[in-house]
Amino acid sequence: MIVVMPSLTRAEATARAAAVEVREYEVDLDLTGEGETFGARTTVRFAARPGASTFLEFEPVSVGSVTLNGAPVPAGAMDGERLHLSGLAESNELVVDAVMRYSNTGEGLHRYVDPADGSTYLYQHMFINNAGRILPSFDQPDMKASFKISVTAPAGWLVAANGPLVAGKDGRWEFAPTKPISTYLCSLIAGPYHAVTDEHDGIPLALYARAALAEPLEAEAPEIFQVTKQCLDRFHEIFKIRYPFGHYQQAFAPEFNFGAMEYPGLVVFRDEFIYRSAVTESEREHRANVIAHEMAHMWFGDLVTMAWWDDLWLNESFAEYLGTRIAAEATRFPGTWTTFAMQRKAWGLRADQHPSTHPVAPAEVTDTDQALLNFDGISYAKGAAVLKQLVAWVGDDAFLAGVNAHFEAHAYGNATLADLLGALSAASGRDLTAWADVWLRRAQVNTLRTEVTRQDGAYTSVAVLQTAPEQFLTLRPHKVGIGLYDRTAEGAVVLRKRVEVEIQAAERTEITELAGEPVADLLLLNDGDLTYAKIRLDEESTAAVPALLPLLDDSLARAVLWASTLDAVVDGERPVAELVTLVLAALPVESEVVVVEDVLRATRSLVDRYSTPETRPAALELVAQAADRLLAVSEPGGSRQLAAARGLIGATVDVNRLRGWLEGRDVPEGLAIDADLRWLIVYRLAVLGAAGTAMIDAEFERDRSATGEQWAARSRAARPDAEAKAAAWEAIIGDATLSNRLVEMTASGFWQAEQLDLVRPYVARYFAEMPGMMRLRSGMSAEKTATYAYPNVMVEPATRSLAAELLATGDLDPILRRVVEDADDDLRRALAARF
Ligand SMILES: [Zn+2]
């Protein structure tokens, strides 16, 4: 199947919105047929300038009939993936009967067959330009309409949509029309989903997951409902408009591309969030954060929607900021800002230093392809960090007053960044034009560095130096915290003094508040993590980090230090060997699970790419030792124990120990070798050449689940065997029947730092064959496949030369171009740090 997605340009969208006003869609789907297609009968009612022409996005397999105002529309009206209409009346009714195709890429109407029981599950995902794969529509965010959905489905299925069910009998499901929403927010799930229901504050609640996950769904439902209720209450405290979409359903669907999607009244999550094996507290915290994130979108995104995709960042930045904040304020997970400082900001910083970096708020997003590419660490994490900085800048009361005024002015409509800044300026009395210009309209990140002079045990001066990368000269105003930490006689490290100061948009800001203060053992810049910047400490504080980091009580302060340390290694300012030594000393006493997980993950990745083939085994052994020491001191059955065990499994080369755990020998007390941990072990054994196809097949026989199928694919691709690599590569490059998730898992198992000689021939093949793959897959699935399949462990000049050759090609797919440019830039850094 060749997929060529049309990209809607901004100019086309503006012209269409001026000519047409859509009122409602009535969609009637027939999902009872066998095979690859389904039936869709759609009625679109819309007003238009009399005599005007327009078009709708529409990608049918075949069309039964198309009538406009009762008259047949000529066959020539279909042009590629658009249905053209001319001679419009003031009030119009378009009726289309068509056969449509299911997808396996997570876009359109995704169809999934569960290996556990053979059941079929569907979910609809029309974001960002996929509405035409289900119904003819004006697919742009500012053409909001009411959707009235009806479905004929096989017996035994459950169907849910945005609106409440008004009639359901004998496989026929009819839903109430929605409030006005954008096309990309229209939602549907269908299949023998298992349901759990509840109610809170007059709002009906429901959870759905595959029947094979019924048991874990029942087990997880109390916590998911509790978090949902706590977040609803908190949003009702800070927002003046009550939750606007009736019921609040949350579905967990297979092979979902995103973490979750904010369809009003029916949020859809990836079903990995329904845990069937032990997970850590940080994974539960992440789920709570995602629940809060999607709920924030109900107001910011769904009730008030961006007018065009150039403000997509505003949706995501707001939801990321509010999700992190509300989860911390309302649920049993107060540490979300530590996770944000550690994980999410690192994602934003990386994206912001790539060649593809762009402003948080781009001035111009010309089409939907461009919009999808901007859906990255900058739109989410940097945007949220900048909003956190904005709240520090204007104060929380003014921030919330401005946001509430914004909702009231634009409810059920669309708005722009200028509208929001206007509301915030009015509420705070501060003109935000200059602030918005440097923080939102300019790309790249500043580095803040402390410089101190001292005499007789006291600071004579403390200054913050600010720099920008050479080609980006923007300096910014920052509100930051600076903490002075001392080591006590008892061996603790405590905060003596903390100041919050405004750093000017200048190369040097004197911190007069700290002149004359006794010298601290650690002067921590960006204490409290208020601003978004690369942080470097003064020389003495940097030297003190290995000794003081393990003793610091404040997890957010530790996260700021770890993040800055990891970042300095990524930049090649400090050797990876030094990081590994720090990990060995500090990680075994780390109490914050997310820090343990993230440091192990980041260090493992840096060891693979920043050490040479000669130094790597010893470095990896030290990472394994750090995890092993942590494992030895962790409380049995706790999150740290699980995080340490996973870290150890990923780094060790001790095949006998891993096999022993599988067979129940010498397993640490309290550690459950459950289905997911077994797969982690089998995968590692596969990488090390100690698990063949027979063992992988046997494990899949034992765990014939969706997750089992994915891990089996990943494990097969990871084996150090020429035939296994050839089969995996063929699947990645040429098998369109493979679903999005299975191809991602195959690609993520392919490249292994342990197998450089075996996989080296595939470096050239990546650059030769990936343009073809991009024509086979679409949108997000294509982007993820190209990213996971990138030879990023081949840190060699030859890899860079091949990347340069491909990038010199004129008509390279824009998604592939960005993937290669950014991955090559990561390789450039790694190569520079090695030699
Ligand atoms: Zn979001």
Tab-separated table of N, CA and C in Angstrom, residues 550-617:
chain	number	residue	atom	x	y	z
A	550	PRO	N	25.240	12.874	46.687
A	550	PRO	CA	24.526	11.796	47.398
A	550	PRO	C	23.927	12.249	48.722
A	551	LEU	N	24.382	13.384	49.253
A	551	LEU	CA	23.945	13.801	50.592
A	551	LEU	C	22.823	14.830	50.547
A	552	LEU	N	22.521	15.340	49.354
A	552	LEU	CA	21.501	16.397	49.229
A	552	LEU	C	20.113	15.811	49.480
A	553	ASP	N	19.371	16.466	50.358
A	553	ASP	CA	18.033	15.983	50.715
A	553	ASP	C	16.997	16.258	49.636
A	554	ASP	N	17.136	17.433	49.020
A	554	ASP	CA	16.109	17.937	48.109
A	554	ASP	C	16.233	17.250	46.745
A	555	SER	N	15.200	16.471	46.374
A	555	SER	CA	15.303	15.693	45.135
A	555	SER	C	15.333	16.594	43.898
A	556	LEU	N	14.661	17.735	43.971
A	556	LEU	CA	14.675	18.643	42.818
A	556	LEU	C	16.083	19.221	42.629
A	557	ALA	N	16.762	19.539	43.741
A	557	ALA	CA	18.143	20.037	43.649
A	557	ALA	C	19.058	18.956	43.067
A	558	ARG	N	18.856	17.716	43.493
A	558	ARG	CA	19.667	16.626	42.916
A	558	ARG	C	19.389	16.485	41.419
A	559	ALA	N	18.106	16.617	41.052
A	559	ALA	CA	17.751	16.489	39.629
A	559	ALA	C	18.434	17.578	38.805
A	560	VAL	N	18.468	18.805	39.328
A	560	VAL	CA	19.133	19.903	38.603
A	560	VAL	C	20.619	19.575	38.429
A	561	LEU	N	21.245	19.021	39.466
A	561	LEU	CA	22.670	18.677	39.385
A	561	LEU	C	22.932	17.522	38.410
A	562	TRP	N	22.107	16.488	38.500
A	562	TRP	CA	22.272	15.352	37.580
A	562	TRP	C	22.076	15.819	36.132
A	563	ALA	N	21.030	16.605	35.901
A	563	ALA	CA	20.737	17.052	34.533
A	563	ALA	C	21.900	17.854	33.978
A	564	SER	N	22.457	18.730	34.802
A	564	SER	CA	23.568	19.561	34.356
A	564	SER	C	24.814	18.698	34.092
A	565	THR	N	25.036	17.679	34.921
A	565	THR	CA	26.180	16.790	34.739
A	565	THR	C	26.053	15.993	33.434
A	566	LEU	N	24.859	15.415	33.224
A	566	LEU	CA	24.637	14.639	31.997
A	566	LEU	C	24.810	15.530	30.771
A	567	ASP	N	24.290	16.745	30.870
A	567	ASP	CA	24.361	17.675	29.752
A	567	ASP	C	25.811	18.033	29.412
A	568	ALA	N	26.641	18.177	30.453
A	568	ALA	CA	28.053	18.507	30.213
A	568	ALA	C	28.761	17.351	29.501
A	569	VAL	N	28.339	16.120	29.782
A	569	VAL	CA	28.932	14.970	29.078
A	569	VAL	C	28.466	14.956	27.614
A	570	VAL	N	27.170	15.190	27.419
A	570	VAL	CA	26.636	15.241	26.046
A	570	VAL	C	27.403	16.286	25.233
A	571	ASP	N	27.725	17.415	25.857
A	571	ASP	CA	28.444	18.481	25.162
A	571	ASP	C	29.931	18.207	24.998
A	572	GLY	N	30.404	17.103	25.558
A	572	GLY	CA	31.823	16.785	25.442
A	572	GLY	C	32.707	17.623	26.362
A	573	GLU	N	32.084	18.338	27.323
A	573	GLU	CA	32.884	19.131	28.261
A	573	GLU	C	33.516	18.251	29.325
A	574	ARG	N	32.851	17.117	29.604
A	574	ARG	CA	33.386	16.190	30.601
A	574	ARG	C	33.309	14.775	30.041
A	575	PRO	N	34.307	13.934	30.378
A	575	PRO	CA	34.353	12.590	29.786
A	575	PRO	C	33.284	11.669	30.370
A	576	VAL	N	32.837	10.737	29.572
A	576	VAL	CA	31.802	9.800	30.015
A	576	VAL	C	32.327	8.946	31.176
A	577	ALA	N	33.658	8.728	31.216
A	577	ALA	CA	34.238	7.921	32.303
A	577	ALA	C	33.989	8.595	33.659
A	578	GLU	N	34.056	9.925	33.669
A	578	GLU	CA	33.815	10.672	34.907
A	578	GLU	C	32.362	10.496	35.366
A	579	LEU	N	31.450	10.499	34.395
A	579	LEU	CA	30.039	10.279	34.711
A	579	LEU	C	29.835	8.891	35.320
A	580	VAL	N	30.470	7.916	34.712
A	580	VAL	CA	30.295	6.541	35.195
A	580	VAL	C	30.796	6.421	36.639
A	581	THR	N	31.897	7.087	36.937
A	581	THR	CA	32.418	7.081	38.308
A	581	THR	C	31.423	7.720	39.271
A	582	LEU	N	30.826	8.827	38.840
A	582	LEU	CA	29.833	9.502	39.683
A	582	LEU	C	28.618	8.604	39.904
A	583	VAL	N	28.206	7.928	38.843
A	583	VAL	CA	27.049	7.037	38.952
A	583	VAL	C	27.333	5.932	39.969
A	584	LEU	N	28.545	5.399	39.897
A	584	LEU	CA	28.900	4.311	40.811
A	584	LEU	C	28.888	4.796	42.266
A	585	ALA	N	29.298	6.049	42.482
A	585	ALA	CA	29.362	6.575	43.852
A	585	ALA	C	27.994	7.036	44.356
A	586	ALA	N	27.221	7.693	43.485
A	586	ALA	CA	26.025	8.387	43.966
A	586	ALA	C	24.737	7.612	43.755
A	587	LEU	N	24.687	6.764	42.761
A	587	LEU	CA	23.405	6.125	42.451
A	587	LEU	C	22.936	5.141	43.532
A	588	PRO	N	23.853	4.360	44.103
A	588	PRO	CA	23.380	3.399	45.107
A	588	PRO	C	22.691	4.052	46.307
A	589	VAL	N	22.902	5.346	46.544
A	589	VAL	CA	22.211	5.990	47.670
A	589	VAL	C	21.070	6.889	47.188
A	590	GLU	N	20.788	6.882	45.902
A	590	GLU	CA	19.717	7.727	45.373
A	590	GLU	C	18.355	7.160	45.779
A	591	SER	N	17.512	8.012	46.360
A	591	SER	CA	16.215	7.527	46.845
A	591	SER	C	15.084	7.808	45.855
A	592	GLU	N	15.288	8.754	44.947
A	592	GLU	CA	14.211	9.130	44.025
A	592	GLU	C	14.242	8.171	42.819
A	593	VAL	N	13.151	7.445	42.651
A	593	VAL	CA	13.143	6.393	41.626
A	593	VAL	C	13.345	6.958	40.227
A	594	VAL	N	12.708	8.093	39.951
A	594	VAL	CA	12.821	8.630	38.599
A	594	VAL	C	14.264	9.031	38.292
A	595	VAL	N	14.984	9.488	39.320
A	595	VAL	CA	16.393	9.842	39.115
A	595	VAL	C	17.199	8.579	38.811
A	596	VAL	N	16.931	7.522	39.579
A	596	VAL	CA	17.616	6.241	39.329
A	596	VAL	C	17.383	5.794	37.885
A	597	GLU	N	16.116	5.786	37.490
A	597	GLU	CA	15.781	5.286	36.158
A	597	GLU	C	16.414	6.131	35.066
A	598	ASP	N	16.301	7.448	35.240
A	598	ASP	CA	16.767	8.321	34.179
A	598	ASP	C	18.292	8.333	34.078
A	599	VAL	N	18.963	8.333	35.208
A	599	VAL	CA	20.426	8.332	35.191
A	599	VAL	C	20.933	7.025	34.568
A	600	LEU	N	20.309	5.909	34.940
A	600	LEU	CA	20.744	4.634	34.353
A	600	LEU	C	20.514	4.617	32.845
A	601	ARG	N	19.359	5.112	32.428
A	601	ARG	CA	19.032	5.107	30.999
A	601	ARG	C	19.988	6.018	30.226
A	602	ALA	N	20.163	7.246	30.728
A	602	ALA	CA	21.006	8.216	30.022
A	602	ALA	C	22.462	7.759	30.017
A	603	THR	N	22.926	7.226	31.142
A	603	THR	CA	24.327	6.799	31.219
A	603	THR	C	24.573	5.627	30.280
A	604	ARG	N	23.622	4.694	30.287
A	604	ARG	CA	23.744	3.545	29.394
A	604	ARG	C	23.874	4.008	27.935
A	605	SER	N	23.040	4.959	27.550
A	605	SER	CA	23.061	5.444	26.173
A	605	SER	C	24.367	6.190	25.870
A	606	LEU	N	24.855	6.970	26.846
A	606	LEU	CA	26.114	7.698	26.642
A	606	LEU	C	27.299	6.737	26.565
A	607	VAL	N	27.256	5.688	27.376
A	607	VAL	CA	28.337	4.689	27.333
A	607	VAL	C	28.377	4.028	25.956
A	608	ASP	N	27.199	3.713	25.412
A	608	ASP	CA	27.160	3.069	24.096
A	608	ASP	C	27.726	3.969	23.003
A	609	ARG	N	27.499	5.271	23.110
A	609	ARG	CA	27.865	6.137	21.989
A	609	ARG	C	29.120	6.966	22.244
A	610	TYR	N	29.443	7.251	23.506
A	610	TYR	CA	30.553	8.159	23.803
A	610	TYR	C	31.837	7.441	24.208
A	611	SER	N	31.744	6.153	24.555
A	611	SER	CA	32.998	5.439	24.806
A	611	SER	C	33.374	4.708	23.512
A	612	THR	N	34.630	4.335	23.399
A	612	THR	CA	35.080	3.653	22.187
A	612	THR	C	34.803	2.155	22.348
A	613	PRO	N	34.866	1.404	21.247
A	613	PRO	CA	34.673	-0.050	21.379
A	613	PRO	C	35.648	-0.657	22.392
A	614	GLU	N	36.816	-0.027	22.579
A	614	GLU	CA	37.798	-0.567	23.525
A	614	GLU	C	37.421	-0.256	24.973
A	615	THR	N	36.923	0.971	25.213
A	615	THR	CA	36.645	1.357	26.605
A	615	THR	C	35.223	0.990	27.047
A	616	ARG	N	34.356	0.669	26.088
A	616	ARG	CA	32.959	0.450	26.425
A	616	ARG	C	32.720	-0.701	27.410
A	617	PRO	N	33.328	-1.890	27.191
A	617	PRO	CA	33.009	-2.992	28.104
A	617	PRO	C	33.277	-2.651	29.572
